[in-house]
PDB file of C-alpha atoms and ligand atoms in Angstrom:
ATOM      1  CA  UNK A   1      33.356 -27.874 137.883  1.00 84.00           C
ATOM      2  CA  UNK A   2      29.961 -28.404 137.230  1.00 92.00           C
ATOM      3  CA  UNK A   3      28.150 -25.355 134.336  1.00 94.00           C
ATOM      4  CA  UNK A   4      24.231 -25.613 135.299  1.00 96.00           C
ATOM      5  CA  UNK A   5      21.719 -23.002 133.228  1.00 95.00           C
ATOM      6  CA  UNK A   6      18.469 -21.815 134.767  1.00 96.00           C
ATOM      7  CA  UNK A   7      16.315 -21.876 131.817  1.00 94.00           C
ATOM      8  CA  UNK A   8      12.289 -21.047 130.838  1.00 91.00           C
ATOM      9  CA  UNK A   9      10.751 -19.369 128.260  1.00 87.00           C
ATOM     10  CA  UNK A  10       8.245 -18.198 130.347  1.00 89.00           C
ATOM     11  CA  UNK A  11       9.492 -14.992 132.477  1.00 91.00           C
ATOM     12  CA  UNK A  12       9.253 -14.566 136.101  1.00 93.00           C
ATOM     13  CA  UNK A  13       9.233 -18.257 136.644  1.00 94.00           C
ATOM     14  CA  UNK A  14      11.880 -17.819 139.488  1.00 96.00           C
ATOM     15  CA  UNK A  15      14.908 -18.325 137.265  1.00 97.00           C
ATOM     16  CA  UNK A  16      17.030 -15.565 138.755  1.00 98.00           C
ATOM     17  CA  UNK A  17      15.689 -16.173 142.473  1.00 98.00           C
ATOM     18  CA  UNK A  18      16.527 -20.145 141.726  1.00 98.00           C
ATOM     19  CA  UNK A  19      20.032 -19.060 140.331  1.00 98.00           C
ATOM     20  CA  UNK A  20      20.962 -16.802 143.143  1.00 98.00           C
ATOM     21  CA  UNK A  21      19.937 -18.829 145.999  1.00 98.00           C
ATOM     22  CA  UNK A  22      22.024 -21.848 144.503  1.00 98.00           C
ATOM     23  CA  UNK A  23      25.300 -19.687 144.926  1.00 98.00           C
ATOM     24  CA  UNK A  24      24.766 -18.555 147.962  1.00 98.00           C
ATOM     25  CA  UNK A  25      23.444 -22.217 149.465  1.00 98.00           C
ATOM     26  CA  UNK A  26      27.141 -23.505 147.896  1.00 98.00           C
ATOM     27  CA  UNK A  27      29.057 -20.312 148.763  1.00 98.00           C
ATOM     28  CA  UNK A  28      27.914 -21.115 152.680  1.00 96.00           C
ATOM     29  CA  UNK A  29      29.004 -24.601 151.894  1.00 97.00           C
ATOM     30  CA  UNK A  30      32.607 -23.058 151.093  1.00 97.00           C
ATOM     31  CA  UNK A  31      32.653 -23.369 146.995  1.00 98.00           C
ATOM     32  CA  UNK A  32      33.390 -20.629 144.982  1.00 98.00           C
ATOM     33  CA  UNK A  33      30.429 -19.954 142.849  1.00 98.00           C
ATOM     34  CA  UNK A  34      30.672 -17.608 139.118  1.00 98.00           C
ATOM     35  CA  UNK A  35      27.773 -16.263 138.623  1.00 98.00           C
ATOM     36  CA  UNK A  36      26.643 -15.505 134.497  1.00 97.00           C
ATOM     37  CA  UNK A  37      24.188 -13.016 134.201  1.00 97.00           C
ATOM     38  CA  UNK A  38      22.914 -13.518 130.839  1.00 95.00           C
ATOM     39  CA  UNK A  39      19.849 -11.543 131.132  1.00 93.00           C
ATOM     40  CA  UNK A  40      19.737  -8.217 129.242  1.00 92.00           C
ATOM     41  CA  UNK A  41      18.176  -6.774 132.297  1.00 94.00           C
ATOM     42  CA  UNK A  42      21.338  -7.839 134.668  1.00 97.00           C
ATOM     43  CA  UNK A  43      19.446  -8.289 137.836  1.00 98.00           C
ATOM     44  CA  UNK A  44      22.195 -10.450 139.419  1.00 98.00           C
ATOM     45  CA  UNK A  45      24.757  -7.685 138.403  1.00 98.00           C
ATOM     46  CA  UNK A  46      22.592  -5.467 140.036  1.00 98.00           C
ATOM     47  CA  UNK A  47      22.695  -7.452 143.249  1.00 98.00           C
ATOM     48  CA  UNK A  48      26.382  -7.793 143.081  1.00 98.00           C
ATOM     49  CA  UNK A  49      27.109  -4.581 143.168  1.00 98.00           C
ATOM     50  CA  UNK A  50      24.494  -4.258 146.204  1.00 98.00           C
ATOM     51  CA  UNK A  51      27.080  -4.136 149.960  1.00 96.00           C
ATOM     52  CA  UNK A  52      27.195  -7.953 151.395  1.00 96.00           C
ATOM     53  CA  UNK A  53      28.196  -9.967 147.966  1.00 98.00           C
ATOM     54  CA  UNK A  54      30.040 -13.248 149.508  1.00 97.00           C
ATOM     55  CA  UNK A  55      33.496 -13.605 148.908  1.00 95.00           C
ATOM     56  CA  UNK A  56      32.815 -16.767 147.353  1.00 97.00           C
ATOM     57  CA  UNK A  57      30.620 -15.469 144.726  1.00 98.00           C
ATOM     58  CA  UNK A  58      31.572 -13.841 141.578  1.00 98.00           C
ATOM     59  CA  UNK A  59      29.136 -12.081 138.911  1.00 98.00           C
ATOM     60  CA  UNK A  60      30.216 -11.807 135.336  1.00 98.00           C
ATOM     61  CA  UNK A  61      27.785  -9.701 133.108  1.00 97.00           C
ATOM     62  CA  UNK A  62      27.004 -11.513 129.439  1.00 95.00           C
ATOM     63  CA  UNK A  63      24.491  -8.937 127.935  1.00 90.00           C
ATOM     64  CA  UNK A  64      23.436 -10.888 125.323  1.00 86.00           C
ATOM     65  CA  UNK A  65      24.691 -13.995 123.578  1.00 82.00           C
ATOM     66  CA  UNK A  66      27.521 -13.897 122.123  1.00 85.00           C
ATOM     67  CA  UNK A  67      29.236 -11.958 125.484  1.00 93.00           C
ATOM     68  CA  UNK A  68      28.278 -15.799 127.291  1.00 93.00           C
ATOM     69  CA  UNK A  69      31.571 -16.993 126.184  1.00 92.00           C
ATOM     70  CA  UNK A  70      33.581 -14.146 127.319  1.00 94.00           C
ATOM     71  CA  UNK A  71      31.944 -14.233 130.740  1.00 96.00           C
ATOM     72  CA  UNK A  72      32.871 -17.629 130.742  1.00 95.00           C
ATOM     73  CA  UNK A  73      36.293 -17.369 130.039  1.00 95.00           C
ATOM     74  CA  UNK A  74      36.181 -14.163 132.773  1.00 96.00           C
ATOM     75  CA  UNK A  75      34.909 -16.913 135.255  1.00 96.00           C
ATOM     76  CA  UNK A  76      37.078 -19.812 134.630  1.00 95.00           C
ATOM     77  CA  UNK A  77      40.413 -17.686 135.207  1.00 96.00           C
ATOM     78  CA  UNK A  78      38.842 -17.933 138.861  1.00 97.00           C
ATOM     79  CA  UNK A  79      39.008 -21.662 138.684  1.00 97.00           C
ATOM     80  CA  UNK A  80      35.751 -21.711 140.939  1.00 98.00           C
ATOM     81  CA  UNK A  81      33.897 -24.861 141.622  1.00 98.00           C
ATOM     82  CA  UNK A  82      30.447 -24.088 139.884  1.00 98.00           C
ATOM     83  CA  UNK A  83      29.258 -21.779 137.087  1.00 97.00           C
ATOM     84  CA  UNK A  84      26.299 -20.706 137.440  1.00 98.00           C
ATOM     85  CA  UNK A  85      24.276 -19.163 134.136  1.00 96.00           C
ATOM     86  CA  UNK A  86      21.060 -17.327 134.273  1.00 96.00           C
ATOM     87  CA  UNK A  87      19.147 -16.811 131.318  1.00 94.00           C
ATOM     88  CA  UNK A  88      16.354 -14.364 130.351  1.00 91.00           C
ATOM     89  CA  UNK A  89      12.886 -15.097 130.333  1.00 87.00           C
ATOM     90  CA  UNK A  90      11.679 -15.911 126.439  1.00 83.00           C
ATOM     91  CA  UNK A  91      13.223 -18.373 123.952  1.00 78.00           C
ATOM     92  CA  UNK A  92      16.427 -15.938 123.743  1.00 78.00           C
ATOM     93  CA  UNK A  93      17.296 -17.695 126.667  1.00 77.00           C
ATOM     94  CA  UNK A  94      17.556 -21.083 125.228  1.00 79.00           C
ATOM     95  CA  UNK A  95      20.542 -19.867 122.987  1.00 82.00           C
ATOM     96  CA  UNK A  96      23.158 -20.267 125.724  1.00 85.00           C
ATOM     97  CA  UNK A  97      23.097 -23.847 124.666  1.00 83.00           C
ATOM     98  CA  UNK A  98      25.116 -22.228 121.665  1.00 80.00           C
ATOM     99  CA  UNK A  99      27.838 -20.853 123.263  1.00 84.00           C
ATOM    100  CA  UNK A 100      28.469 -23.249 126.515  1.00 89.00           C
ATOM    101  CA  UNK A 101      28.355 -26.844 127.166  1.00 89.00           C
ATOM    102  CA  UNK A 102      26.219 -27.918 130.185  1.00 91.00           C
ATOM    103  CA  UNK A 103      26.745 -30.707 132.859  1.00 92.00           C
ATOM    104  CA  UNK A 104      22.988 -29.982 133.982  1.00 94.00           C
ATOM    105  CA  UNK A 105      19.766 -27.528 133.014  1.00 94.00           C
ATOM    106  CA  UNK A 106      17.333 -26.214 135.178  1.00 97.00           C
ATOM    107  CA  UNK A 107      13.565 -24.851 134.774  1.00 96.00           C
ATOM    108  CA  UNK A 108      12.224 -23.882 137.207  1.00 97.00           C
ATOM    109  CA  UNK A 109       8.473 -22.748 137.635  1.00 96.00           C
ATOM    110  CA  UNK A 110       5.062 -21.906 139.305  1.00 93.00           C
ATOM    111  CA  UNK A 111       2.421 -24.511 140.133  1.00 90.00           C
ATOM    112  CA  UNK A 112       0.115 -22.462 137.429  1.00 90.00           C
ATOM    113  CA  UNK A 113      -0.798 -24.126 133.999  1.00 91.00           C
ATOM    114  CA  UNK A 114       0.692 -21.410 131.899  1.00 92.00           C
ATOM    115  CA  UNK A 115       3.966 -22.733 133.363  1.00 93.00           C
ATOM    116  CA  UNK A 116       3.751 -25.885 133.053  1.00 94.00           C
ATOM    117  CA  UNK A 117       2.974 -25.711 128.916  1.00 94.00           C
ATOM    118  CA  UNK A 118       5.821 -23.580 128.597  1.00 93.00           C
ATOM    119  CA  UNK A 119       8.212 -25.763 131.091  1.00 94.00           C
ATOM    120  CA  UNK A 120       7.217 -29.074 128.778  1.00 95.00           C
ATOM    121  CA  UNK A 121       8.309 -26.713 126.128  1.00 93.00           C
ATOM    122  CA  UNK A 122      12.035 -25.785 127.499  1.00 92.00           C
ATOM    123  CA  UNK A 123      12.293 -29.473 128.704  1.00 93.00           C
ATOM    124  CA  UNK A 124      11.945 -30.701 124.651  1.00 92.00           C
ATOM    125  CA  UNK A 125      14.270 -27.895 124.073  1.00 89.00           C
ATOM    126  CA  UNK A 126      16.406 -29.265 126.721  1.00 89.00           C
ATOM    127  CA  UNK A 127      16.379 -32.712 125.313  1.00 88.00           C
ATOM    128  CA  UNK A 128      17.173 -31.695 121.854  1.00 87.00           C
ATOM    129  CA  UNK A 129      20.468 -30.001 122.558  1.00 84.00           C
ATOM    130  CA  UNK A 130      21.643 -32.467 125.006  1.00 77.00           C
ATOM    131  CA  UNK A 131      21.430 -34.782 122.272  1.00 79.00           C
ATOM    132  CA  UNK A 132      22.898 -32.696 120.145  1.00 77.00           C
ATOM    133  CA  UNK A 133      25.973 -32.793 122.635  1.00 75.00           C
ATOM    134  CA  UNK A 134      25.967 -36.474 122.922  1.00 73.00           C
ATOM    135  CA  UNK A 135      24.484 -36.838 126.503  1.00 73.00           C
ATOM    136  CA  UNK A 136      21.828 -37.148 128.005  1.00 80.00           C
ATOM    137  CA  UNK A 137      22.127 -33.788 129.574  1.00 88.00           C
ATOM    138  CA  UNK A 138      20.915 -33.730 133.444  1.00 92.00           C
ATOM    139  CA  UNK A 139      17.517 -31.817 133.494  1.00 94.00           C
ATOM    140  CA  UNK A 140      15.058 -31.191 136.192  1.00 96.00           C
ATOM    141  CA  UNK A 141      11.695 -28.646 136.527  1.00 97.00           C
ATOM    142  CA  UNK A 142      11.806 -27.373 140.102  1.00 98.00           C
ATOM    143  CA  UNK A 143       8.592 -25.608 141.921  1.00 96.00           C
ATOM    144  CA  UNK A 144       9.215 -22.389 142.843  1.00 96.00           C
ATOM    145  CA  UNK A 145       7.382 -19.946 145.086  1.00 95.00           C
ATOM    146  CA  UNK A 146       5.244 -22.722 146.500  1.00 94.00           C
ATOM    147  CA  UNK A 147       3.428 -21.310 149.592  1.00 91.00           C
ATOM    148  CA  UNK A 148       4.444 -22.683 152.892  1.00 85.00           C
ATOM    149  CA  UNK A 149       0.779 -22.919 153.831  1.00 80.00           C
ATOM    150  CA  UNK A 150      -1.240 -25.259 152.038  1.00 71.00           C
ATOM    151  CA  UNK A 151      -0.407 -26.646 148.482  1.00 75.00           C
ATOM    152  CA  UNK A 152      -2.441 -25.351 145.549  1.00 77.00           C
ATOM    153  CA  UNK A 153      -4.770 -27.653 143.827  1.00 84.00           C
ATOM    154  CA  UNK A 154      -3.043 -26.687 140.276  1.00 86.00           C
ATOM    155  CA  UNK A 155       0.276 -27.488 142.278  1.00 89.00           C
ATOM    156  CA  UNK A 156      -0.746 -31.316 142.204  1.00 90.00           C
ATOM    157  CA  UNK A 157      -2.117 -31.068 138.451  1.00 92.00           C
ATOM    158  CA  UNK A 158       1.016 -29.492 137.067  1.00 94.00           C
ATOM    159  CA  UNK A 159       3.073 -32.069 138.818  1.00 93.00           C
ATOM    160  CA  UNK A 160       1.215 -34.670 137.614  1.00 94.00           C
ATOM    161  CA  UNK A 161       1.791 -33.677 133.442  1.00 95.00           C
ATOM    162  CA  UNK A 162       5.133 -33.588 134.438  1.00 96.00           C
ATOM    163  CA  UNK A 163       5.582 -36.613 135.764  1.00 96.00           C
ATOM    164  CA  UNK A 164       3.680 -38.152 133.139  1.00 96.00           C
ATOM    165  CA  UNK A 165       5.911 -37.092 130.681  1.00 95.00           C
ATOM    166  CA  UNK A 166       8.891 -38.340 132.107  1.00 95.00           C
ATOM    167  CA  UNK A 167      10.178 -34.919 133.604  1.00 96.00           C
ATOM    168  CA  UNK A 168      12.190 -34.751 136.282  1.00 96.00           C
ATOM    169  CA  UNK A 169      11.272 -32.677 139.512  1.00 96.00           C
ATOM    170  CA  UNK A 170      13.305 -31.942 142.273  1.00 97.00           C
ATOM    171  CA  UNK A 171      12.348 -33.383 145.042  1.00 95.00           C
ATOM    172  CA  UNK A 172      12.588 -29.952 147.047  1.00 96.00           C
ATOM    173  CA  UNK A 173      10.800 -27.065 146.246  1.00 96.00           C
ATOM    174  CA  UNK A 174      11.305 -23.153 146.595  1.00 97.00           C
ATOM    175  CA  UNK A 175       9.110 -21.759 148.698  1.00 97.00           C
ATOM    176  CA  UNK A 176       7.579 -17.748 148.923  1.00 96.00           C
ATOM    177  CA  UNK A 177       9.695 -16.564 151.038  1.00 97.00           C
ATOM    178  CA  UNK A 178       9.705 -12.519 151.658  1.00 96.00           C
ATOM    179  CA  UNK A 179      13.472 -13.593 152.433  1.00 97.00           C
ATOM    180  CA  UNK A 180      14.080 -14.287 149.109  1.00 98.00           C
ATOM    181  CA  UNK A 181      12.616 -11.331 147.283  1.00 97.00           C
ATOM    182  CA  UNK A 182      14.547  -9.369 149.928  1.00 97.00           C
ATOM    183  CA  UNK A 183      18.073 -10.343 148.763  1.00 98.00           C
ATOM    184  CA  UNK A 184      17.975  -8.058 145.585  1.00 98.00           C
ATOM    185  CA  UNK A 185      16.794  -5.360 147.377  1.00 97.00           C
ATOM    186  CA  UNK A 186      19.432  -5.799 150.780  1.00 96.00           C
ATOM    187  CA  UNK A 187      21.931  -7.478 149.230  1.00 97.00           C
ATOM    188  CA  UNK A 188      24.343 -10.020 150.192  1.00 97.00           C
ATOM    189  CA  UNK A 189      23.227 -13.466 151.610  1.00 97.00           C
ATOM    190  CA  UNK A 190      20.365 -14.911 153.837  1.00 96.00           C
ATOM    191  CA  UNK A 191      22.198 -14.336 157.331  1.00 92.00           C
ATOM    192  CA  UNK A 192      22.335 -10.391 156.899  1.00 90.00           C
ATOM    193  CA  UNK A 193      18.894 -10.351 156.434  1.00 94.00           C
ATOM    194  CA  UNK A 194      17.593 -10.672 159.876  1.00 90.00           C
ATOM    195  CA  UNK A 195      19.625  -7.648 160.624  1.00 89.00           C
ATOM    196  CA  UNK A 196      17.668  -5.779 158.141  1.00 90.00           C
ATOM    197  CA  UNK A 197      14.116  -6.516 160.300  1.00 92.00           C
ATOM    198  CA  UNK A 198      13.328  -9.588 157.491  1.00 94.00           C
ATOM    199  CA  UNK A 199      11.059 -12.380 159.057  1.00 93.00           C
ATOM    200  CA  UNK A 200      11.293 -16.209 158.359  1.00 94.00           C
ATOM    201  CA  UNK A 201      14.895 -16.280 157.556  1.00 96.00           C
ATOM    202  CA  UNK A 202      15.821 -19.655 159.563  1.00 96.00           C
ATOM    203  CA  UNK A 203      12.867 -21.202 157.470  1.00 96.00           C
ATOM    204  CA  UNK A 204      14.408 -19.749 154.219  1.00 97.00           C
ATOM    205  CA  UNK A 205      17.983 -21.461 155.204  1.00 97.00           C
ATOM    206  CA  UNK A 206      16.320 -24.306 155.528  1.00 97.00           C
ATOM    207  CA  UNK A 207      14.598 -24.703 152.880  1.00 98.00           C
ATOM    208  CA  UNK A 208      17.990 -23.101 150.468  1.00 98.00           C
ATOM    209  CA  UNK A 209      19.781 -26.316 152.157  1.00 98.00           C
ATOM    210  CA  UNK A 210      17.970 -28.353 150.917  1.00 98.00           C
ATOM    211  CA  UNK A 211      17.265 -27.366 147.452  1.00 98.00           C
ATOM    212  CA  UNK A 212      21.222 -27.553 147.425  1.00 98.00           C
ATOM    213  CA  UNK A 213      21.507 -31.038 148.309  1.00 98.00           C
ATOM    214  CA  UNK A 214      18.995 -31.357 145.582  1.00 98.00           C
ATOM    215  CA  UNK A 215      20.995 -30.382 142.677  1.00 98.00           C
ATOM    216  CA  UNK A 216      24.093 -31.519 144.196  1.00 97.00           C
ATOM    217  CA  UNK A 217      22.320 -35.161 143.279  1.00 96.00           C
ATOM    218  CA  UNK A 218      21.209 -33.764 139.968  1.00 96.00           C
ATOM    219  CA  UNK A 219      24.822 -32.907 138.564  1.00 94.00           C
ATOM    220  CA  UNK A 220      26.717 -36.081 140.198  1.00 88.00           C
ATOM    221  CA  UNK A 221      26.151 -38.953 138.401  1.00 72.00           C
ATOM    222  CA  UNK A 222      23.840 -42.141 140.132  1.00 68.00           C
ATOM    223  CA  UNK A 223      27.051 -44.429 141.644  1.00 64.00           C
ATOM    224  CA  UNK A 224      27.373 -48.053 139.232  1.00 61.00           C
ATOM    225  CA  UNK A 225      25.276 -50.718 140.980  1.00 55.00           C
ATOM    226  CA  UNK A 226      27.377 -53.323 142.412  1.00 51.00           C
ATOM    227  CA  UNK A 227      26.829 -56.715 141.174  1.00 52.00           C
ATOM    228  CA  UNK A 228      26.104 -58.818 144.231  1.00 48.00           C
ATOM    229  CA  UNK A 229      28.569 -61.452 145.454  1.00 42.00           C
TER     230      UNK A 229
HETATM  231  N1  LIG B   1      10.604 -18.322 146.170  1.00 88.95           N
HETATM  232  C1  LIG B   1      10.231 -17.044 146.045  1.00 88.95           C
HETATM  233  N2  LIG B   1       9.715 -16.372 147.093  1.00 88.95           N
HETATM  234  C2  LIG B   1       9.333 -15.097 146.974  1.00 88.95           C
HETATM  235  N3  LIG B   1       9.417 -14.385 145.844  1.00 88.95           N
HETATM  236  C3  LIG B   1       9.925 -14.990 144.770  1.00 88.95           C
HETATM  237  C4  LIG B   1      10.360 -16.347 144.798  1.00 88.95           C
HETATM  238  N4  LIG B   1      10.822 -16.681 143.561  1.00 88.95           N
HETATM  239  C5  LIG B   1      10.680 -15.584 142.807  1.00 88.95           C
HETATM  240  N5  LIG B   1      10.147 -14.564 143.513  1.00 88.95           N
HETATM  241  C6  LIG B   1       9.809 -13.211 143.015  1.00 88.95           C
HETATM  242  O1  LIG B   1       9.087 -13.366 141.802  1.00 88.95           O
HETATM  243  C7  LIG B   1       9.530 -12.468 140.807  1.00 88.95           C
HETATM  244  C8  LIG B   1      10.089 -13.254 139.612  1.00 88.95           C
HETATM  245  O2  LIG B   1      11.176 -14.051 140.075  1.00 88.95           O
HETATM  246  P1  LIG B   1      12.542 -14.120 139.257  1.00 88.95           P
HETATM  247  O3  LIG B   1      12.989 -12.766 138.879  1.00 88.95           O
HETATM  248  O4  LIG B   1      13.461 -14.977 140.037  1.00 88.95           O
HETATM  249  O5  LIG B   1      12.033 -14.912 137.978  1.00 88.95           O
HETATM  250  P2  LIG B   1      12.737 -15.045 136.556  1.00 88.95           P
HETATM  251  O6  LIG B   1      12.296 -16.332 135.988  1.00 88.95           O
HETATM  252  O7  LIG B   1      14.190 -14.818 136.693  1.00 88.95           O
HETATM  253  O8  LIG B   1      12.090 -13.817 135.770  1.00 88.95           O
HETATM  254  P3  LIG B   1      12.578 -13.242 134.321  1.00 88.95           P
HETATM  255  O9  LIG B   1      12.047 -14.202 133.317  1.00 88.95           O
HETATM  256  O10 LIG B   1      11.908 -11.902 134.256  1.00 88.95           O
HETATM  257  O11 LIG B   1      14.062 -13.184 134.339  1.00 88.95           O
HETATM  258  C9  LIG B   1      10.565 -11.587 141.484  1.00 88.95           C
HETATM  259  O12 LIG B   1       9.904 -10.449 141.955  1.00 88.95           O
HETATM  260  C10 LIG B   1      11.052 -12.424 142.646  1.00 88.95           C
HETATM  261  O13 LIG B   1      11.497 -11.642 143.729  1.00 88.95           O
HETATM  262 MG1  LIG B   2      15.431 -13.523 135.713  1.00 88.95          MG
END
């Protein structure tokens, strides 16, 4: 059962977008998917209690800190195959590494440089508390609201400092989608929304599919390499 945090100090980064669209992407895959709302403002409680919530998917409030562990607990008696823990937007957030052990951390953000200062920043933080833990926890940046269109010129340079610091970027990005923004305000997952007059939704599967397989080869661990003969 595989715990992954969406973490970044920097708000609106896409944390809670990244979050939710991982439990649905696994929920259509058939897992069951606990969702930890660790941010005070409790957007993804909000959107659980919108009509449409998955079966599979399960939200579990945790306020602030020290209600992480409850929520936990709350989740686990569902045995489900992934928790899911989304953090608020300022260093606060990083203190989940206090009160649950991770398998693999997440940060996602914006091609803009403010971003990427603060996503080096939460990647250090990252590094120190997997250490702390023993491992060498799993960690990946992922671009988020990339437009479809053409890519940014600060896309390329933010990737670059990344990459030259030995960060990790998913190899799939999230783009702006109107499709995502409109699941907190509908509800429920990316096939009611076409129903609801949203455009670009087979696009948006697409691309949620993807990002999926992504972390799916973040959290499992690279096979052994056969010796030969
Ligand atoms: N891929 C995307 N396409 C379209 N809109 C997006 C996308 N990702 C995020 N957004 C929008 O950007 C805003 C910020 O995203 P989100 O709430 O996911 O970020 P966050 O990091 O969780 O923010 P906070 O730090 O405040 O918790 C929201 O209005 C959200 O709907
Ligand atoms: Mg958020």
């Amino acid at each position: 059962m595989p715990n992954i945090a969406f973490i970044s100090p920097k708000g609106g980064a896409g944390k809670t977008t990244a979050a939710l669209l991982l439990a649905l992407g696994l929920a259509e895959r058939g897992a069951r998917v606990a969702l930890i709302d660790s941010d005070p403002n409790k957007p993804l409680v909000r959107w659980g209690g919108l009509p449409g919530r998955p079966d599979g998917v399960t939200v579990h409030a945790a306020p602030t800190v020290p209600d992480i562990r409850e929520a936990a607990a709350e989740a686990r008696r569902l045995s489900p195959d992934w928790v899911i823990v989304d953090t608020e937007g300022s260093v606060r957030g990083a203190m989940v590494f206090a009160a649950l052990r991770f398998d693999a951390v997440v940060t996602p953000l914006t091609g803009s440089q403010m971003d990427a200062v603060e996503a080096i920043k939460a990647s250090e933080l990252v590094a120190s508390f997997g250490k702390r833990q023993g491992n060498d926890l799993p960690y990946a940046c992922l671009m988020s609201r990339v437009p479809a269109a053409l890519k940014p010129r600060s896309l390329g340079a933010v990737v670059a400092q990344l990459k030259a610091r030995g960060i990790e970027i998913l190899p799939t990005p999230l783009i702006e989608k109107e499709a995502f923004r409109a699941l907190f305000e509908v509800g429920g997952g990316l096939s009611g929304l076409e129903a609801q007059g949203v455009g670009g939704v087979a696009a948006a599967r697409a691309n949620v599919a993807a990002y999926v397989n992504a972390i799916q080869a973040l959290v499992t661990p690279a096979p052994a390499l056969r010796r030969a003969g």
